[in-house]
Coordinates of C-alpha atoms in Angstrom, one line a residue:
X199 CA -2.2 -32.7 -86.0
X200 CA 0.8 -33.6 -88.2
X201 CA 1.1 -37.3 -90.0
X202 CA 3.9 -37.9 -87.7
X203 CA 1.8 -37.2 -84.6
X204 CA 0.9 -40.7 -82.3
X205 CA -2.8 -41.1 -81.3
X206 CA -3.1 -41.0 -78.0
X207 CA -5.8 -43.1 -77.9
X208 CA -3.7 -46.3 -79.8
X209 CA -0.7 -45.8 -77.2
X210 CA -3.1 -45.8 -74.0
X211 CA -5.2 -48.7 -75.5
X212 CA -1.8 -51.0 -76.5
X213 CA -0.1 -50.3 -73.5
X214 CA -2.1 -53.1 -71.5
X215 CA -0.8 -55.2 -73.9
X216 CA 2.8 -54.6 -73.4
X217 CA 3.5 -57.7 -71.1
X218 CA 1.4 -60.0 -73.5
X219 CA 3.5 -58.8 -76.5
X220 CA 6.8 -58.7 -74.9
X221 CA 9.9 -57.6 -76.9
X222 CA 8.1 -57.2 -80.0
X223 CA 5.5 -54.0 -78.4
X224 CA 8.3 -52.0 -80.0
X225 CA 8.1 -52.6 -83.5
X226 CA 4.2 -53.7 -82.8
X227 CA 3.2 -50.0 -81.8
X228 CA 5.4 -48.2 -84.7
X229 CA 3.6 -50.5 -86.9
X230 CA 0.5 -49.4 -85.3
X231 CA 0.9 -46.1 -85.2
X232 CA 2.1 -46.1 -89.0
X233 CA -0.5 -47.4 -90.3
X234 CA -3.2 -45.6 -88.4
X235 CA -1.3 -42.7 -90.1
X236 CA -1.4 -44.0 -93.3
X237 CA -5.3 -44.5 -92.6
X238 CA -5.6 -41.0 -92.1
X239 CA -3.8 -39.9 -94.8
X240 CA -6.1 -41.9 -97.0
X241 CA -9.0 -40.6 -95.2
X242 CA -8.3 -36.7 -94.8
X243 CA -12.0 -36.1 -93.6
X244 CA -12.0 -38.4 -90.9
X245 CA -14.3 -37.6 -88.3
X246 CA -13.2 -37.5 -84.6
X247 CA -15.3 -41.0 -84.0
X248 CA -13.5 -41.7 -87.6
X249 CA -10.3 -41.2 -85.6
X250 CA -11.1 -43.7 -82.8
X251 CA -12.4 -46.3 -84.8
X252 CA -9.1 -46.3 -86.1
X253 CA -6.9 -46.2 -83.3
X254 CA -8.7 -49.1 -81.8
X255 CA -8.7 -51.0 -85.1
X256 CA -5.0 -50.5 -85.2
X257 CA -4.7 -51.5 -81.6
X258 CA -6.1 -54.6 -82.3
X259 CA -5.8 -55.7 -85.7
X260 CA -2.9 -58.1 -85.2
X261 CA -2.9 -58.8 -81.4
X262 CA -4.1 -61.9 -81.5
X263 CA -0.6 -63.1 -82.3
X264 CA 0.4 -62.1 -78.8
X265 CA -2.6 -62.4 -76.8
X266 CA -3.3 -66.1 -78.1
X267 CA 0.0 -67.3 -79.5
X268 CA -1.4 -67.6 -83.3
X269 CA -1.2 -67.4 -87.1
X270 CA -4.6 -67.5 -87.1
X271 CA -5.1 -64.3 -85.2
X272 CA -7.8 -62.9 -86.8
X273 CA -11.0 -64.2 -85.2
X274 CA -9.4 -63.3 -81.4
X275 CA -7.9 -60.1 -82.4
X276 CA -11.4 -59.2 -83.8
X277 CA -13.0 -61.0 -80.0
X278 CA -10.9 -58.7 -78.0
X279 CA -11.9 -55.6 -80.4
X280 CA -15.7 -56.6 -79.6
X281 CA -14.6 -56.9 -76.0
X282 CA -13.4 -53.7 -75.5
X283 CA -15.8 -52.0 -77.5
X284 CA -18.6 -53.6 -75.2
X285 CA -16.7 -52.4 -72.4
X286 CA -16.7 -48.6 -73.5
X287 CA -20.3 -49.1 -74.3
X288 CA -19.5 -48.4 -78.1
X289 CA -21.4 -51.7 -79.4
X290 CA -22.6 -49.8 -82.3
X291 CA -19.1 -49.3 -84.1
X292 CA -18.9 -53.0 -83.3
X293 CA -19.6 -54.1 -87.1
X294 CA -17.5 -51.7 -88.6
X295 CA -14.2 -51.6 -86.1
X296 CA -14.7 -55.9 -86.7
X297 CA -14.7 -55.6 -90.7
X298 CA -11.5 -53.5 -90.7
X299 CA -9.7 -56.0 -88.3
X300 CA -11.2 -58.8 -90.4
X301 CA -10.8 -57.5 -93.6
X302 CA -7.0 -55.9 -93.6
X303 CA -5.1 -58.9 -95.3
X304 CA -7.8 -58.8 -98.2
X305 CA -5.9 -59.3 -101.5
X306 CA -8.9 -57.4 -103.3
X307 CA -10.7 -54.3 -102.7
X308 CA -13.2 -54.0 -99.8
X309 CA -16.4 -52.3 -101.6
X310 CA -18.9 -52.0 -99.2
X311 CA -19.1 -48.0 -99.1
X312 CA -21.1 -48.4 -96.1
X313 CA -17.7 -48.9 -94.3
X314 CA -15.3 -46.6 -96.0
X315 CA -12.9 -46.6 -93.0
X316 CA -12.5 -50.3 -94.0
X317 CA -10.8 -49.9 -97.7
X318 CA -9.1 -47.1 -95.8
X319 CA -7.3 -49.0 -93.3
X320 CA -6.7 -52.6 -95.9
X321 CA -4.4 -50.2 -97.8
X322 CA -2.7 -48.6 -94.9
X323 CA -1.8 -52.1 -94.0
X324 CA -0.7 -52.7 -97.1
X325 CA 1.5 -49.6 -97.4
X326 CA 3.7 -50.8 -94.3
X327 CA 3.7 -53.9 -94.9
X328 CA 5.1 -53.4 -98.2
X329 CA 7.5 -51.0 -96.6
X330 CA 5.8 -47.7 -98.9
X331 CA 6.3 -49.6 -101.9
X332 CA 2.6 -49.7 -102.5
X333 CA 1.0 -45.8 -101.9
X334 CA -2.0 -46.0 -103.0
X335 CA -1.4 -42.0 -103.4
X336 CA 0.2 -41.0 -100.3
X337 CA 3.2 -39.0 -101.0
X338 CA 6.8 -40.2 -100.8
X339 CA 7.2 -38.2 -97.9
X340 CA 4.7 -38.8 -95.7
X341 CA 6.0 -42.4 -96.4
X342 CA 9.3 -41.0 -95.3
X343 CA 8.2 -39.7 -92.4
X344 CA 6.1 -41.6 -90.6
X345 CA 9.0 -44.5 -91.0
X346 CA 11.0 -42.6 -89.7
X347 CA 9.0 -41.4 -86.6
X348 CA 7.9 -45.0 -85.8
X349 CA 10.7 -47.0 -87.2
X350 CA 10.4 -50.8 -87.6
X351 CA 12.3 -52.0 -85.0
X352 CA 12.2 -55.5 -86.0
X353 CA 8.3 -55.8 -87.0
X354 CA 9.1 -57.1 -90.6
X355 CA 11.3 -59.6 -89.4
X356 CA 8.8 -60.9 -87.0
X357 CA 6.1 -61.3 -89.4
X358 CA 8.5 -62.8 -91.9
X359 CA 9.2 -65.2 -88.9
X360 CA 5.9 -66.1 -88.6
X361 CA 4.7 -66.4 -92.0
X362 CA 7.8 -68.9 -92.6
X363 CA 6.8 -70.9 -89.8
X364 CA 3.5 -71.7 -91.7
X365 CA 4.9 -72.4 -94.9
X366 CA 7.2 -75.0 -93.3
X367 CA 4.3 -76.3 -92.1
X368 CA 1.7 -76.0 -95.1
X369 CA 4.0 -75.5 -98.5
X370 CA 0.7 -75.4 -100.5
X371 CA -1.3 -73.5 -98.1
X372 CA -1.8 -69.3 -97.4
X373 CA -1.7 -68.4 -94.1
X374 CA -5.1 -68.9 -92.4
X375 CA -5.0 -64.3 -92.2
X376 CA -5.1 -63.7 -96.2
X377 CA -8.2 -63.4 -97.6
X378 CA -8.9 -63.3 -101.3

């Protein structure tokens, strides 16, 4: 598999979602897709439940924005994660699959080696959201790639969108999704 290859398993699971997320599935599933290739990346080793876990991680990680129409998106995006893990009969990767939801807008390190998948995927969210500024090690052009196999089509904007509709609202406040 090359870093530039889709999982199969993210694009069947966020297809359902299409309707809910509307215009934005676009940029949604390139965002998806890149960072589960970032994950990977970071994680060269990965099993093929390691693989998975990821893809449904990345599925879900920031769908609650869609599926309940809010900033504070991670406790349902983490409920429909459990849901669907449930309904797959895969309770036991419930934990982990939750924590990298959860934990993927943590401004420090995630340390609990139990979970490596979890430090794994925080960076890979970090690197595309900070548009391959941040690396953590991942060559420039596996950066360059993946952006441009999965471009951004308008993902940045959106979450710029939304994280300056909270600061209108609460100046002094971070956004109920950043954890320290």
């Amino acid at each position: 598999m090359t870093a530039s290859e889709p999982l199969a398993l993210l694009d069947d699971l966020l297809a359902a979602w299409k309707p809910q997320i509307g215009s934005a599935f676009p940029g949604y599933r390139n965002h998806c897709q890149r960072m589960a290739a970032f994950t990977l990346a970071l994680m060269p080793a990965a099993t093929a439940d390691d693989r998975r876990k990821i893809a449904i991680a990345a599925c879900f990680h920031d769908l609650g924005i869609w599926s309940d129409g809010t900033i504070d998106y991670l406790p349902p995006s983490s409920r429909r994660a459990r849901d669907y893990l449930k309904s797959q009969g895969l309770e036991a990767w419930t934990t982990e699959v939750e924590l990298m939801i959860d934990e993927h807008h943590k401004l420090r390190a995630f340390k609990d080696a139990t979970y490596p998948l979890v430090e794994a995927f925080r960076k890979a969210d970090l690197v595309d959201v900070s548009l391959g500024l941040v690396k953590f090690g991942i060559p420039g052009d596996t950066v360059r790639t993946l952006k441009t196999a999965y471009p951004n089509e308008g993902f940045h904007k959106t979450l710029m969108g939304l994280a300056g509709g909270w600061f209108k609202q609460h100046p002094l406040s971070a956004p109920p999704f950043i954890k320290w």
